[in-house]
Short mmCIF file of C-alpha atoms in Angstrom, two decimals:
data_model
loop_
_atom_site.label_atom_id
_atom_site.label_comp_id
_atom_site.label_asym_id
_atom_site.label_seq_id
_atom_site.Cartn_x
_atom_site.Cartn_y
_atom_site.Cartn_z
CA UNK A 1 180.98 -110.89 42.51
CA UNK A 2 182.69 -107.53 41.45
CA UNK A 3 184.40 -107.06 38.10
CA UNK A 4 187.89 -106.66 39.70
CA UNK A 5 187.84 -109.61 42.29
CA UNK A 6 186.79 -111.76 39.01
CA UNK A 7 189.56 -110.58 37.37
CA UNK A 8 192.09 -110.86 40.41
CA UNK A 9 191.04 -114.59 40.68
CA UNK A 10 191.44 -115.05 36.71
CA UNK A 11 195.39 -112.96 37.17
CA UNK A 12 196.21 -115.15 39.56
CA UNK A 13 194.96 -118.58 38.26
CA UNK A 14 196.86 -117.60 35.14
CA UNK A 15 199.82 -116.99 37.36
CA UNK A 16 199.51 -120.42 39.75
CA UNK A 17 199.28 -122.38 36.63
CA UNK A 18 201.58 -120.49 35.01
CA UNK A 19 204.08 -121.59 38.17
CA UNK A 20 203.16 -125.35 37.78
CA UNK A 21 203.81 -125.70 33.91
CA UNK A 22 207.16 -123.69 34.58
CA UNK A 23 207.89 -126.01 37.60
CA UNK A 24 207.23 -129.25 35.46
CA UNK A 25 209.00 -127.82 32.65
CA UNK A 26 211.99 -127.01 34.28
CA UNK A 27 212.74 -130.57 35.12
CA UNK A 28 213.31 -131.40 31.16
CA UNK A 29 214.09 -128.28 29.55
CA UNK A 30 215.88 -124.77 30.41
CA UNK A 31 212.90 -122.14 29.75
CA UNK A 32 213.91 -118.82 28.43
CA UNK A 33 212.79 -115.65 30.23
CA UNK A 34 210.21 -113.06 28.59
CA UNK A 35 209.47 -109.89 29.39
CA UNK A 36 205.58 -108.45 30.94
CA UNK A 37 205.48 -106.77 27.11
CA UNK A 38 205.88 -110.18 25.62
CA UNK A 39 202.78 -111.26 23.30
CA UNK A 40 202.26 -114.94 23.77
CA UNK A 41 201.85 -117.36 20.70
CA UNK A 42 198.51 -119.34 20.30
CA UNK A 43 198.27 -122.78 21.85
CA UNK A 44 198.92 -123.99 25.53
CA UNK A 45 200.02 -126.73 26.95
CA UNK A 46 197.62 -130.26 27.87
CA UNK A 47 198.58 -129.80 31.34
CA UNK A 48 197.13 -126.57 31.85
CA UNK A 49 193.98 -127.23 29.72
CA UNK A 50 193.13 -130.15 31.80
CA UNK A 51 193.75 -127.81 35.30
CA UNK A 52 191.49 -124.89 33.92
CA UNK A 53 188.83 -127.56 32.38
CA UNK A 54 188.39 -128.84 35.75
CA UNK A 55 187.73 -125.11 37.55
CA UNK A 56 184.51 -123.57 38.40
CA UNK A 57 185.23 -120.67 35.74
CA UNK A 58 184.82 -123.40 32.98
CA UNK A 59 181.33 -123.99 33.91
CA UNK A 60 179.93 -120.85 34.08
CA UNK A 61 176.57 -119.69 32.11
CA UNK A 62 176.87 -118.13 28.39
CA UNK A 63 175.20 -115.20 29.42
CA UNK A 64 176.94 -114.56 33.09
CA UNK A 65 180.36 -115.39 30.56
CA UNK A 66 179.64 -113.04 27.55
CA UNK A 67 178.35 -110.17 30.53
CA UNK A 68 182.15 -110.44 32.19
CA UNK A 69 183.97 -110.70 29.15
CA UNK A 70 182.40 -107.77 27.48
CA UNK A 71 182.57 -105.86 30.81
CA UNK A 72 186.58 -106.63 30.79
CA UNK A 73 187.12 -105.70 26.78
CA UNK A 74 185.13 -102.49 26.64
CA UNK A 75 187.26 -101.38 30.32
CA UNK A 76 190.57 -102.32 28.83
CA UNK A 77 191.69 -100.31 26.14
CA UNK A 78 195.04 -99.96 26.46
CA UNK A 79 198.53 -102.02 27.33
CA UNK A 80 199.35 -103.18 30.21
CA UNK A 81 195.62 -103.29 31.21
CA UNK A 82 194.73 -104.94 27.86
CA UNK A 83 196.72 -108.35 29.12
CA UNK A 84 193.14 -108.67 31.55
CA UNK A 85 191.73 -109.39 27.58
CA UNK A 86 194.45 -111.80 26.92
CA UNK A 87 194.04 -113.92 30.31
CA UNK A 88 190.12 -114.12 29.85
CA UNK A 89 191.27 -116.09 26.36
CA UNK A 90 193.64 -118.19 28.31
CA UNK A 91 190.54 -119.81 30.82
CA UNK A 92 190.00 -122.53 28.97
CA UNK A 93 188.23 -123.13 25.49
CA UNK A 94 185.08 -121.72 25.96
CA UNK A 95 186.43 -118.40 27.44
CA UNK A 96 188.55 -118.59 24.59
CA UNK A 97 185.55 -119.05 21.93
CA UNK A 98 183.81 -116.11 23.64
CA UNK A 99 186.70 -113.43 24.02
CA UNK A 100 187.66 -114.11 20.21
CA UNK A 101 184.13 -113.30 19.10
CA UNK A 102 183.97 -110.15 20.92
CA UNK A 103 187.91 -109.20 20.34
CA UNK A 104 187.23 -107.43 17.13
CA UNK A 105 190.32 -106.62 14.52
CA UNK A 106 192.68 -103.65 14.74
CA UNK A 107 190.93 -102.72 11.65
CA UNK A 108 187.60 -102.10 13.67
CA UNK A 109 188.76 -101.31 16.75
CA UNK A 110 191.97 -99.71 16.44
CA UNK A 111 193.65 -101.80 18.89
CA UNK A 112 196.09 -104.48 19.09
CA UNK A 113 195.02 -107.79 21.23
CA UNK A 114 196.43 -111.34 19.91
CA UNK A 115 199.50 -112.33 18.32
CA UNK A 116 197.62 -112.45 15.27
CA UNK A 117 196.64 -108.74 15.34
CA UNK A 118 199.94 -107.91 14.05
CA UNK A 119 199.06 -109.88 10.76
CA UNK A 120 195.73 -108.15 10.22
CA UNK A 121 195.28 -104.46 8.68
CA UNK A 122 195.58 -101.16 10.68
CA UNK A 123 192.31 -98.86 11.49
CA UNK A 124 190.86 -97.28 8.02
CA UNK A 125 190.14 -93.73 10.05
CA UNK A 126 193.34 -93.39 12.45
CA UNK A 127 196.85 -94.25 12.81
CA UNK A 128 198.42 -97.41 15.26
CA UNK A 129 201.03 -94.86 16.41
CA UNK A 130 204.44 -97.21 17.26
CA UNK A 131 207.97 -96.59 17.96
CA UNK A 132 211.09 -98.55 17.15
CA UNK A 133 214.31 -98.84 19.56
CA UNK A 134 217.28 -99.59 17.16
CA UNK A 135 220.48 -101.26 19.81
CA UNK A 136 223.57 -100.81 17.86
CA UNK A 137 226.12 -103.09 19.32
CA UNK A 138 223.48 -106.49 18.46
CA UNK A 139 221.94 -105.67 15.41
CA UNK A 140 218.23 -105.55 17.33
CA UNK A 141 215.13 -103.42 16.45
CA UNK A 142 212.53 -103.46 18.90
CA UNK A 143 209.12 -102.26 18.00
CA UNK A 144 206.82 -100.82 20.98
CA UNK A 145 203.34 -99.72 20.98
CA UNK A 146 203.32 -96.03 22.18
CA UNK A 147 203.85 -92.79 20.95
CA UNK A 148 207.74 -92.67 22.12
CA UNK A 149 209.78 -94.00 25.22
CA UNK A 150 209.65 -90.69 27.28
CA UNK A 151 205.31 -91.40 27.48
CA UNK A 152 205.31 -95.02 27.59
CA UNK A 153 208.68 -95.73 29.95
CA UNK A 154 208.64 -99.22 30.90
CA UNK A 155 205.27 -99.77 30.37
CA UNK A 156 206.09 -99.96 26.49
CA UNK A 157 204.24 -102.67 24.56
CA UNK A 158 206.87 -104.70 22.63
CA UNK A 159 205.03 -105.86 19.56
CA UNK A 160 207.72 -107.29 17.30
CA UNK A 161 211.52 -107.36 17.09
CA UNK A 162 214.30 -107.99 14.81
CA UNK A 163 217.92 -109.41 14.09
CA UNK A 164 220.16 -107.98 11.19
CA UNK A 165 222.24 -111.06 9.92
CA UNK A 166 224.92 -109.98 7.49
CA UNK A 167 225.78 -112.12 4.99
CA UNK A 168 228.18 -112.56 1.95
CA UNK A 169 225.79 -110.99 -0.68
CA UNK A 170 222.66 -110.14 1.63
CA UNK A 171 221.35 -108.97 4.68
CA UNK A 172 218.99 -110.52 6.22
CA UNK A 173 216.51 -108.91 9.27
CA UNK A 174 214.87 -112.05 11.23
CA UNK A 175 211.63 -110.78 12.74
CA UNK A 176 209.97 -112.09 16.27
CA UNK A 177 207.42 -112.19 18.68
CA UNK A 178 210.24 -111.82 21.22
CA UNK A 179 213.67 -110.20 21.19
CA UNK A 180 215.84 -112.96 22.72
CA UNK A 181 214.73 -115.40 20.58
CA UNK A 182 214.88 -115.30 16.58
CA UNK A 183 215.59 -118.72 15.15
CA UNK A 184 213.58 -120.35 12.21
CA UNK A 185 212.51 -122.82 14.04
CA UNK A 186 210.52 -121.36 16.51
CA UNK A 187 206.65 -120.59 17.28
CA UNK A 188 207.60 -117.29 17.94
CA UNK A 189 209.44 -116.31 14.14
CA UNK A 190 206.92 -114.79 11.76
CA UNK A 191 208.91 -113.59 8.93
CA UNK A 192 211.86 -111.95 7.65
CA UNK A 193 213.28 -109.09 5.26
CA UNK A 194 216.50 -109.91 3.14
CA UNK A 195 218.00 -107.68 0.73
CA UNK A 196 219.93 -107.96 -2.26
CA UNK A 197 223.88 -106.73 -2.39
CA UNK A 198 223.66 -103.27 -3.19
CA UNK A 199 220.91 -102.72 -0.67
CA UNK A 200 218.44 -101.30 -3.36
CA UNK A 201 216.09 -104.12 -3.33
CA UNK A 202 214.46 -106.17 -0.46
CA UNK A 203 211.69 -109.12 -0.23
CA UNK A 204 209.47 -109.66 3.03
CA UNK A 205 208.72 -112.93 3.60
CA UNK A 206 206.27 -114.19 6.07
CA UNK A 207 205.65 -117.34 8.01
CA UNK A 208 202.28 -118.10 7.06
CA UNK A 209 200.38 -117.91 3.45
CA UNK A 210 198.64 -114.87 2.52
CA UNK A 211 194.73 -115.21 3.15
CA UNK A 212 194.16 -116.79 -0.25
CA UNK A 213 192.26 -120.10 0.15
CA UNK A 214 193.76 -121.98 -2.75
CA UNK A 215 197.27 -120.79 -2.19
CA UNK A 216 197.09 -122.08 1.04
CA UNK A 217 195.61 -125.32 0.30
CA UNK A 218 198.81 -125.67 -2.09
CA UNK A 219 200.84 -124.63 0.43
CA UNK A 220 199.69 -126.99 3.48
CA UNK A 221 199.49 -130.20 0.05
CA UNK A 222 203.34 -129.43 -0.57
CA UNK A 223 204.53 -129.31 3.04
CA UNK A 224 202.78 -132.31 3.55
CA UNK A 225 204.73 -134.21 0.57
CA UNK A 226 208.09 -132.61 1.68
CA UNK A 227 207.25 -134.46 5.06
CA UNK A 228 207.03 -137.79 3.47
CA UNK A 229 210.21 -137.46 1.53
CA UNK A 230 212.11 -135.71 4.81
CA UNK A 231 212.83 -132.31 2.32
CA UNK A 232 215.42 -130.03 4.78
CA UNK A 233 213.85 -127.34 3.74
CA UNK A 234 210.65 -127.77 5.82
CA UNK A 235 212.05 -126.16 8.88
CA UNK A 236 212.58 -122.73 6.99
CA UNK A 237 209.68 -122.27 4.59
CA UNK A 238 208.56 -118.70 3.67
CA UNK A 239 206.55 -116.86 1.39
CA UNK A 240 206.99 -113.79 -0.67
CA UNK A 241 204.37 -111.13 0.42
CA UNK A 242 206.29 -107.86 -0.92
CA UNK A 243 209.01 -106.38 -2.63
CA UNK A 244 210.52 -103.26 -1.60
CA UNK A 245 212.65 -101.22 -4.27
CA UNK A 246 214.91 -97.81 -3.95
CA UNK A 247 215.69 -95.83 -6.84
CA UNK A 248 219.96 -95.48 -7.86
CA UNK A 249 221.44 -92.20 -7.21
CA UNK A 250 223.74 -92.64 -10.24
CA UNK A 251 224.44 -89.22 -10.72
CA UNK A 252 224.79 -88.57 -6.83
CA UNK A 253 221.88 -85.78 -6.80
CA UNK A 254 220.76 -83.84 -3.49
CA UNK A 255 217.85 -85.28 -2.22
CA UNK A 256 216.13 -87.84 -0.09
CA UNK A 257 215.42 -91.39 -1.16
CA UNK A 258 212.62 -92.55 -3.79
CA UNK A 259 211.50 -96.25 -2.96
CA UNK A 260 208.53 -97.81 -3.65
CA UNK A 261 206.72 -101.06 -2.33
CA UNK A 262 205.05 -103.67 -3.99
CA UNK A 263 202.53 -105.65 -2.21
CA UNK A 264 200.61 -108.96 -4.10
CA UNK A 265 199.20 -109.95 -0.80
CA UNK A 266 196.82 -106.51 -1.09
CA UNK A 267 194.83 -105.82 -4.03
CA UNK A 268 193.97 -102.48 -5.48
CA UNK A 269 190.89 -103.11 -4.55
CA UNK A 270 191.45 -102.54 -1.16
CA UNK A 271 191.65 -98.96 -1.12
CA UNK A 272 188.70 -98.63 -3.17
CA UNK A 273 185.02 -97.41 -2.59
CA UNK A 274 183.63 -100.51 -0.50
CA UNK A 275 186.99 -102.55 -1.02
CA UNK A 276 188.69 -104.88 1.90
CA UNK A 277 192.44 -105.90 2.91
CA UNK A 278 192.90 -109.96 3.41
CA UNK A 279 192.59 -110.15 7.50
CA UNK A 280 193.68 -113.28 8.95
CA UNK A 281 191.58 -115.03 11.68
CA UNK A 282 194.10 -117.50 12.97
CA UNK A 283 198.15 -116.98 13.90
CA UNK A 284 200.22 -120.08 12.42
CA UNK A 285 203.85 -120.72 11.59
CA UNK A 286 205.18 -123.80 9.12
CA UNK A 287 206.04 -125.39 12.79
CA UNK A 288 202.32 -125.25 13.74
CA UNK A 289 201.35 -128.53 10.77
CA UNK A 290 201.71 -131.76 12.12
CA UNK A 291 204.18 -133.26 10.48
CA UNK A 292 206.83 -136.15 11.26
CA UNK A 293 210.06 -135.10 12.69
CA UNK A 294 213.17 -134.05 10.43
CA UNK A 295 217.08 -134.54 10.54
CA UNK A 296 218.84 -131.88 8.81
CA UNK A 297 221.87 -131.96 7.05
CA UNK A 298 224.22 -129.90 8.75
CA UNK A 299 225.87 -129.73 5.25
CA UNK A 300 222.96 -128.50 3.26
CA UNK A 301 221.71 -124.96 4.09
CA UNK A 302 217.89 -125.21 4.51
CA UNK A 303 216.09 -123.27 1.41
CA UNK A 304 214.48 -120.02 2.23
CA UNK A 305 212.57 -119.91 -0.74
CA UNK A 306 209.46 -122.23 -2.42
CA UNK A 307 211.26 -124.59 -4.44
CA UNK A 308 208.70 -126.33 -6.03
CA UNK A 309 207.06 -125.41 -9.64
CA UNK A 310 203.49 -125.15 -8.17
CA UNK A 311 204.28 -122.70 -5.80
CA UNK A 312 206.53 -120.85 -7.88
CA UNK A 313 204.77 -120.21 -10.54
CA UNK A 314 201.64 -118.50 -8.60
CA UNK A 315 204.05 -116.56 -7.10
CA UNK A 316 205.99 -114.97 -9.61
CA UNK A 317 202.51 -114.50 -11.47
CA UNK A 318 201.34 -112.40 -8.35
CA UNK A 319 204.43 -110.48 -8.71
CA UNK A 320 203.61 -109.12 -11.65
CA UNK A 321 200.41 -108.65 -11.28
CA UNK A 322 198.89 -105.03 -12.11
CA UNK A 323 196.19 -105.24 -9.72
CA UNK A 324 199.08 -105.47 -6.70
CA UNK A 325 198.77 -102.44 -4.38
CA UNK A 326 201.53 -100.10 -4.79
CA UNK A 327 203.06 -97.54 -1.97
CA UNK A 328 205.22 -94.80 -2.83
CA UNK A 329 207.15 -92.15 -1.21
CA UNK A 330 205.63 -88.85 -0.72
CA UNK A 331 207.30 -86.07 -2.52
CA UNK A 332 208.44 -84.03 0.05
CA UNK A 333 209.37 -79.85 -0.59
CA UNK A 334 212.27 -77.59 -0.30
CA UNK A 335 212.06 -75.27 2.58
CA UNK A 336 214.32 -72.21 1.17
CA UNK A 337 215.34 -71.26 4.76
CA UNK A 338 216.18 -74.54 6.12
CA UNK A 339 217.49 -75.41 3.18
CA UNK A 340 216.50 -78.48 3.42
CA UNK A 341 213.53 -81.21 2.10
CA UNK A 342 210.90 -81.26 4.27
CA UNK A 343 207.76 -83.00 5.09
CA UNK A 344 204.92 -82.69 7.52
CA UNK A 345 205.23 -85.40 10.04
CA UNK A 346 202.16 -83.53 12.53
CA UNK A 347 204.84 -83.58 15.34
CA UNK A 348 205.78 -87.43 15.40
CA UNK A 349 208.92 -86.87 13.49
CA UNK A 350 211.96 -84.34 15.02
CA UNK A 351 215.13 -85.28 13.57
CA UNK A 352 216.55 -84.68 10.21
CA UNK A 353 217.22 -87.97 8.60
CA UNK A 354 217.78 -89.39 5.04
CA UNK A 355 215.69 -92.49 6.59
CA UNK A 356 212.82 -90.26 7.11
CA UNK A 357 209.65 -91.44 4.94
CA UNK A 358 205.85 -91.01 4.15
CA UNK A 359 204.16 -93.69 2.03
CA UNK A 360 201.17 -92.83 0.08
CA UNK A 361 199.15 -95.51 -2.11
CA UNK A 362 200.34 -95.36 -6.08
CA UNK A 363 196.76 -95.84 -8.05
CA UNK A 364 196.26 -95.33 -12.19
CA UNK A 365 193.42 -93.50 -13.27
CA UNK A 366 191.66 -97.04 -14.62
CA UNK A 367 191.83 -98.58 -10.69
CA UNK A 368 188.95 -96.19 -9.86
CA UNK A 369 190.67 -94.62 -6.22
CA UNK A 370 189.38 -91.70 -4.56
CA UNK A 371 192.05 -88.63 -4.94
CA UNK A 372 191.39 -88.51 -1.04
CA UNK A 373 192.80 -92.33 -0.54
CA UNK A 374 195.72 -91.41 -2.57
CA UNK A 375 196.49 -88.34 -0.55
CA UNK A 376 196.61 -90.95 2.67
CA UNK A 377 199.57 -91.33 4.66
CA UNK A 378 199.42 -94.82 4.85
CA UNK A 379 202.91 -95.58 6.90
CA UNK A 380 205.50 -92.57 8.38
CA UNK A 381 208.54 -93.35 9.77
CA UNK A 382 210.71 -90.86 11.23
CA UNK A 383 214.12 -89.90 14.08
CA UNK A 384 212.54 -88.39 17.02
CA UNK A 385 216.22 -89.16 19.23
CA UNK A 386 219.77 -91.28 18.71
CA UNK A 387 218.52 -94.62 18.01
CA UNK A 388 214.96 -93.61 18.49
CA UNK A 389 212.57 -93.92 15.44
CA UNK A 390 208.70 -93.18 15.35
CA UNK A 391 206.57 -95.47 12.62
CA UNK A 392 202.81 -94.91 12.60
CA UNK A 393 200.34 -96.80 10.17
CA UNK A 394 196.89 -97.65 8.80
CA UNK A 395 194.55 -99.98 6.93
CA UNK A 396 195.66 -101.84 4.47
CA UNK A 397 198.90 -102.42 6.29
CA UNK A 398 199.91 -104.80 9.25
CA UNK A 399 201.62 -104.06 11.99
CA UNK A 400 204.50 -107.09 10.63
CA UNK A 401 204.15 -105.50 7.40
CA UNK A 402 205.02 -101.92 8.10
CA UNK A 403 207.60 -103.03 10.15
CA UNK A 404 209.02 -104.56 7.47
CA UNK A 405 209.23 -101.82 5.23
CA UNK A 406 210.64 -99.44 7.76
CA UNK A 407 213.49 -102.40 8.77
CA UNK A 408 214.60 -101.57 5.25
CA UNK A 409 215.46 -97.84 5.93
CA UNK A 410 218.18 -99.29 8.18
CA UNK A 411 220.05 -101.42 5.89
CA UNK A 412 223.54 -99.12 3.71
CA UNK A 413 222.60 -97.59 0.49
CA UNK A 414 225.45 -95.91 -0.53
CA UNK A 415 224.06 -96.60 -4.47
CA UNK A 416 220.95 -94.33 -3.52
CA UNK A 417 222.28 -91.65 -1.68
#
């Protein structure tokens, strides 16, 4: 059988089951609408594992299986054609086994796949070249896969997207799989960025632990006791991976904005001659444990923050860890006839802006970095249009971490400007 009848049939399995789970859904539940771009969470339903169990494709040999699937990943480099990737996973488990052992990580490949390719770092030789689509009237900030709107059109790949929440003494930027949907509660939230009242000072919190075996074992022992005693603060669990502070303008000086960006998640080390970033394997949420349901007080505002001591304390020892990896802005240069600071964006950045940034790794002499890693634009984010904003980045960072850091470019700063 040819390549592209095999994967008609699998497009349109995917799609007929796809129509009976909606079908049998629908009589319980309203089901919300997603888009083509849409990057669906790990996990299916019983239903649809039993339908695909029982099909011819779930009994095919290991060799005929690896042949097809490696045939379909090495055709398929880019979105929309990539999705072909995504449906072999969705077969059934052993389709699934196989196309995650050949799906290798952005960090290898350069390209994004799974859900959980947003957690894991960037290519070490290249850049993941994204652009983010800022809507002013909701408070939304899409970010696409592409090198701008004009190439991609409506075949954009929406990778992530965020709500700004404005609160009494912080703003708050809830980050999703999908743009309709950014509640706490849901498979599709993986983190957050709040800031502190004068906008100088921001923390990005994710969904899931950092790749640190004991921290997580810690993590996944406490959630399990705040089950037992029905804690409300289950629901909205997240931990600290970064810190994100700009400098005060107190004497109201020309010139752009000085942050710098703390990560405890990524060593040093990473950077260094033979070094590696922590890459997660597996996409999870706090709603993902198995845990026994939980009434929350309508009075009580869920925590967003580790309350317990033995969390706590191996997180504010992270924080202040020296060994942290540290991104600064570049320095940019003042161009005499512009008269204005400039820096050298290669094309992806066209518009003047105060948001405008280049990150570069921040290394002492005793860390042992190569002057050439420290010269490495690590994340750029720059206007190309009104409401239009380019952000490109690279190993160590995620594609949930950069976008992070460049959510934070949005928020006021009137103290730093």
């Amino acid at each position: 059988m040819a390549l592209k009848n095999i994967v008609r049939e699998l497009k349109e399995m995917r799609d007929g089951i796809g129509n009976i789970s909606r079908r049998s859904f629908d009589g319980k539940h309203t089901s919300r609408r997603r888009g083509r771009s849409y990057i669906a969470p790990e996990g299916s339903s019983s239903f649809s594992a039993l339908v695909i169990e029982q099909s011819r494709w779930a009994n095919l040999p290991s060799e005929l299986l690896l042949d097809i699937i490696q045939r379909i990943e090495g055709s398929k480099t880019t979105w929309p054609g990539r999705r072909d990737v995504v449906a072999c996973g969705s077969v059934c488990k052993s389709w699934r086994a196989v196309t995650k052992e050949l799906v290798r990580t952005p960090e290898q490949c350069g390209l994004l796949t799974f859900p959980v390719s947003l957690k894991q770092p960037g290519p070490r030789d290249s850049q993941i070249q994204c652009f983010i689509k800022r809507e002013r009237p909701t408070g939304t900030y899409r970010l696409y896969l592409g090198l701008s709107p004009a190439l991609t059109g409506d075949m954009s790949k929406l990778l992530l997207a965020a709500r700004k929440v404005r609160r009494a003494t912080s703003t708050d930027f809830l980050i999703s799989l999908v743009g309709d949907d950014f509640s706490r509660t849901s498979n599709t939230y993986v983190g957050k960025l709040r800031s502190n009242f004068l906008g100088t000072k921001f923390t990005i919190y994710d969904s899931q632990p950092p790749c640190n075996t004991s921290t997580q074992s810690n993590y996944r022992s406490n959630r399990k006791t705040l089950a037992k005693q029905g804690s409300a603060s289950l629901p909205a669990i997240n931990y600290n991976v970064a810190t994100i502070s700009y400098e005060l303008n107190v004497l109201r000086t020309r010139g752009p904005r000085r942050m710098q960006c703390t990560i405890p998640s990524i060593p040093i080390s990473a950077i260094q001659e033979g070094g590696n970033a922590p890459t997660p394997m597996e996409f999870s949420s706090c709603r993902d444990e198995q845990v026994a349901p939980i009434t929350i007080s309508k009075e009580k505002k869920p925590l967003v923050e580790f309350s317990s001591t033995s969390l706590a304390e191996p997180l504010e020892s992270s924080l202040k860890n020296k060994d942290a990896l540290v991104l600064k802005n570049k320095a940019p240069r003042w161009h005499e006839q512009l008269q204005c600071w400039c820096l050298n964006f290669k094309g992806r950045v066209t518009v003047a802006s105060v948001k405008n940034f280049q990150l570069v790794a921040s290394a002492e002499a005793c860390h042992n970095v190569p002057m050439a890693e420290q010269e490495k634009v690590i994340l750029q984010f720059g206007k190309i249009g009104k409401d239009i904003f380019t952000m490109d980045y690279r190993y160590p960072l995620s594609a949930f971490q950069a976008f992070a850091i460049c959510l934070s470019s949005f928020d006021t700063k009137p103290a730093c400007e």
